[in-house]
Coordinates of C-alpha atoms in Angstrom, one line a residue:
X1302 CA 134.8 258.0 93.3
X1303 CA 137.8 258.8 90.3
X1304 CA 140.7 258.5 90.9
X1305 CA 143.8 260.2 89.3
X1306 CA 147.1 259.9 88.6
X1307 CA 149.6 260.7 90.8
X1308 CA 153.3 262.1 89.8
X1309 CA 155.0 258.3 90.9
X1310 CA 152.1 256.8 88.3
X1311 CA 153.0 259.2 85.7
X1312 CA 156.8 258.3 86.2
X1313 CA 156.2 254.4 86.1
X1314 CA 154.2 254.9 82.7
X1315 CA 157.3 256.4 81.4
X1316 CA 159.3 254.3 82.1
X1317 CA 158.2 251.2 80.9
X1318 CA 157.5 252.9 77.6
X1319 CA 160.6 253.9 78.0
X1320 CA 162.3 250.2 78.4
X1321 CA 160.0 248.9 76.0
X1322 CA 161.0 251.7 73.3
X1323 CA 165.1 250.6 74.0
X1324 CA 164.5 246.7 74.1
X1325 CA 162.9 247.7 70.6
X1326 CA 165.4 249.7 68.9
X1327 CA 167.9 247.6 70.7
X1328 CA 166.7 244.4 69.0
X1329 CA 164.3 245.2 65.8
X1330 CA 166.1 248.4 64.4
X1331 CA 170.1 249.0 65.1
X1332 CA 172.1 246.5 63.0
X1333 CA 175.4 245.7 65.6
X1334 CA 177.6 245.7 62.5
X1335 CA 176.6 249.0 60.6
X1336 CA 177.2 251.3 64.0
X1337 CA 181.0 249.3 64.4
X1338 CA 182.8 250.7 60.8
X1339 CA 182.8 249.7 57.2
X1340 CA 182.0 246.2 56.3
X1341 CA 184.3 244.1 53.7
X1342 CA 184.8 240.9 52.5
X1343 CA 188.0 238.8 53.9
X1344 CA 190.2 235.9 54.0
X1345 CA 191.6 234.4 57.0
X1346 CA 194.1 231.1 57.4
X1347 CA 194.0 228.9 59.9
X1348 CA 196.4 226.6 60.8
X1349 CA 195.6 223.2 62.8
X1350 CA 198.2 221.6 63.8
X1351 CA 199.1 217.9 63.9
X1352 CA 195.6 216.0 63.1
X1353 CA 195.3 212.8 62.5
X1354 CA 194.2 211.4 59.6
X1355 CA 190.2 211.5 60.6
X1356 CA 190.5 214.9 61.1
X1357 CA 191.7 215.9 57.4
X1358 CA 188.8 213.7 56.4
X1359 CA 186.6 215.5 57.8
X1360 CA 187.0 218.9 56.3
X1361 CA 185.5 220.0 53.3
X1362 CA 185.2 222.9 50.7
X1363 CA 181.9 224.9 51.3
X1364 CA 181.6 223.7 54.7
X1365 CA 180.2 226.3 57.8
X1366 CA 182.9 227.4 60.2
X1367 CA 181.4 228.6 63.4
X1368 CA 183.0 230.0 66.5
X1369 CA 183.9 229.0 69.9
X1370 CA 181.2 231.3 71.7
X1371 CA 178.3 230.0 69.4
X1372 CA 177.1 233.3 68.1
X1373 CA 176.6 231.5 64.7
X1374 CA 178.8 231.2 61.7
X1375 CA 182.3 233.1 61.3
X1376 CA 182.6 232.5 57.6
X1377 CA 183.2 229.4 54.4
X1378 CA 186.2 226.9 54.2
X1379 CA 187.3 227.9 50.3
X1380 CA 190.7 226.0 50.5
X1381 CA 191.8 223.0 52.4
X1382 CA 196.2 222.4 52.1
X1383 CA 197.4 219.5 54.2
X1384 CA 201.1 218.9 54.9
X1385 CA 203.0 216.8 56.7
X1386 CA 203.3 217.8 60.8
X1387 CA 206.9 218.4 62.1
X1388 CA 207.7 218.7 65.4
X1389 CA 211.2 220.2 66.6
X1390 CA 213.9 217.5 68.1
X1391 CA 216.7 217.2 69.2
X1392 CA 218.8 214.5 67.3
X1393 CA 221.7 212.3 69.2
X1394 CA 224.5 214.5 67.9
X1395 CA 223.0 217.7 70.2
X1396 CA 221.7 219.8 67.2
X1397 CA 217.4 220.4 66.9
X1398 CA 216.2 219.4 63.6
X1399 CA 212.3 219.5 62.2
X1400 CA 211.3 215.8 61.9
X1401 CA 207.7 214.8 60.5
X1402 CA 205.5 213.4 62.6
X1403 CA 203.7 210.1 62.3
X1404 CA 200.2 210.0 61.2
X1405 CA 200.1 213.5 61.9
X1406 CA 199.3 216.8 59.3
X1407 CA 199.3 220.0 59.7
X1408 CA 196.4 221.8 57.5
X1409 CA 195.7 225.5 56.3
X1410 CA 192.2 226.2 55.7
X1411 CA 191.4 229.4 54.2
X1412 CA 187.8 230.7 55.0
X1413 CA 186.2 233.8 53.4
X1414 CA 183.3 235.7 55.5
X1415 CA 181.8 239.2 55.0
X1416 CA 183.3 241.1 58.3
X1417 CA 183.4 244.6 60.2
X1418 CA 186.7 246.2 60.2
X1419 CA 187.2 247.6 63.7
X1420 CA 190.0 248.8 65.5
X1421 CA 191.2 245.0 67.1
X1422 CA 190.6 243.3 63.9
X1423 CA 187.5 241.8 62.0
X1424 CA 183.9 241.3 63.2
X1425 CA 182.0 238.6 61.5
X1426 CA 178.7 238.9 63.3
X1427 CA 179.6 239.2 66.9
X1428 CA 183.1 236.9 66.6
X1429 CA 186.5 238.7 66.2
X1430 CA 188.9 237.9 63.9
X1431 CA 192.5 238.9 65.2
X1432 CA 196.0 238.1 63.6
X1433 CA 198.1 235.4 65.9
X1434 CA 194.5 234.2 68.0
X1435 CA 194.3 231.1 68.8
X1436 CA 190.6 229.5 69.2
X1437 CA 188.3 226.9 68.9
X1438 CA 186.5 226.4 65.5
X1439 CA 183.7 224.2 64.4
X1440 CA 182.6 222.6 61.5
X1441 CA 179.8 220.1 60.7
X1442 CA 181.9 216.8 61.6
X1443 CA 185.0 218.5 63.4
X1444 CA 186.0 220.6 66.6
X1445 CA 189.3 221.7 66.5
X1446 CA 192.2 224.4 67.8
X1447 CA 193.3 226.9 65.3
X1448 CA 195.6 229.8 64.7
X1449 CA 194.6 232.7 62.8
X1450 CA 198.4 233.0 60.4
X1451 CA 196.8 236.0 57.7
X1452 CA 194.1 237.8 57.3
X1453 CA 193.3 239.2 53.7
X1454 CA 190.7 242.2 52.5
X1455 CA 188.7 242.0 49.3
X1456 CA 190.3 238.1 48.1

């Protein structure tokens, strides 16, 4: 006895090579970035604030920078600047005055990544890049907060 195919079998074939076509041109063929706008090279500073000594140490030119969400590597340190940290006070007399800190720096590292220009900012791979964010950053030996203070096209 043959069987045949009825209309709810010929809808489940298609389907599933329907799913299986979209998981593949999801995955294997669309690039994220190329769909999202033009692609150029940046430079971004960020500012940590009020490290200790260890910290500074542990920075390096050519080190990876990765992201807080883990979705890989948001670009190169190029330039480390440490300063002294100051933190705001109010002196004896009543006025505020900026008075450095005590085993405390304040550093600017300037990273350079290839990035998306889209509408909120810069995309480096799937991590946005905005003016003012705050966020956590990793490197090989350090975790730290950072503000974004400038972001720069074509450095």
């Amino acid at each position: 006895m043959k069987k045949r195919l009825n209309w709810v079998d010929w809808f489940l074939i298609a389907l599933v090579v329907l799913l299986v076509a979209g998981t593949v041109v999801k995955f294997a063929v669309l690039d994220p970035n190329a769909r999202n706008g033009e692609r150029v090279r940046i430079a971004y500073d960020l500012k940590v604030a009020g490290v200790r000594s260890y910290t500074v140490d542990a920075f390096q030119v050519g080190d990876a920078l990765f992201g807080e969400t883990g979705k890989g590597q948001v670009g190169t340190i190029t330039d480390i600047q440490v300063s002294d940290a100051l933190r705001t006070t109010e002196l004896s007399d009543g006025t505020v005055d900026q008075l450095p800190m005590e085993d405390r720096y304040d550093i600017l590292l300037t990273v350079t990544a290839d990035a998306v220009k889209s509408s909120e900012g810069y995309k480096v791979d799937e991590y946005q890049i905005m003016f003012n964010q705050s966020a956590l950053y990793y490197t090989k030996y350090a975790a730290f907060y950072a503000n974004t203070v400038e972001i720069r096209e074509n450095p």
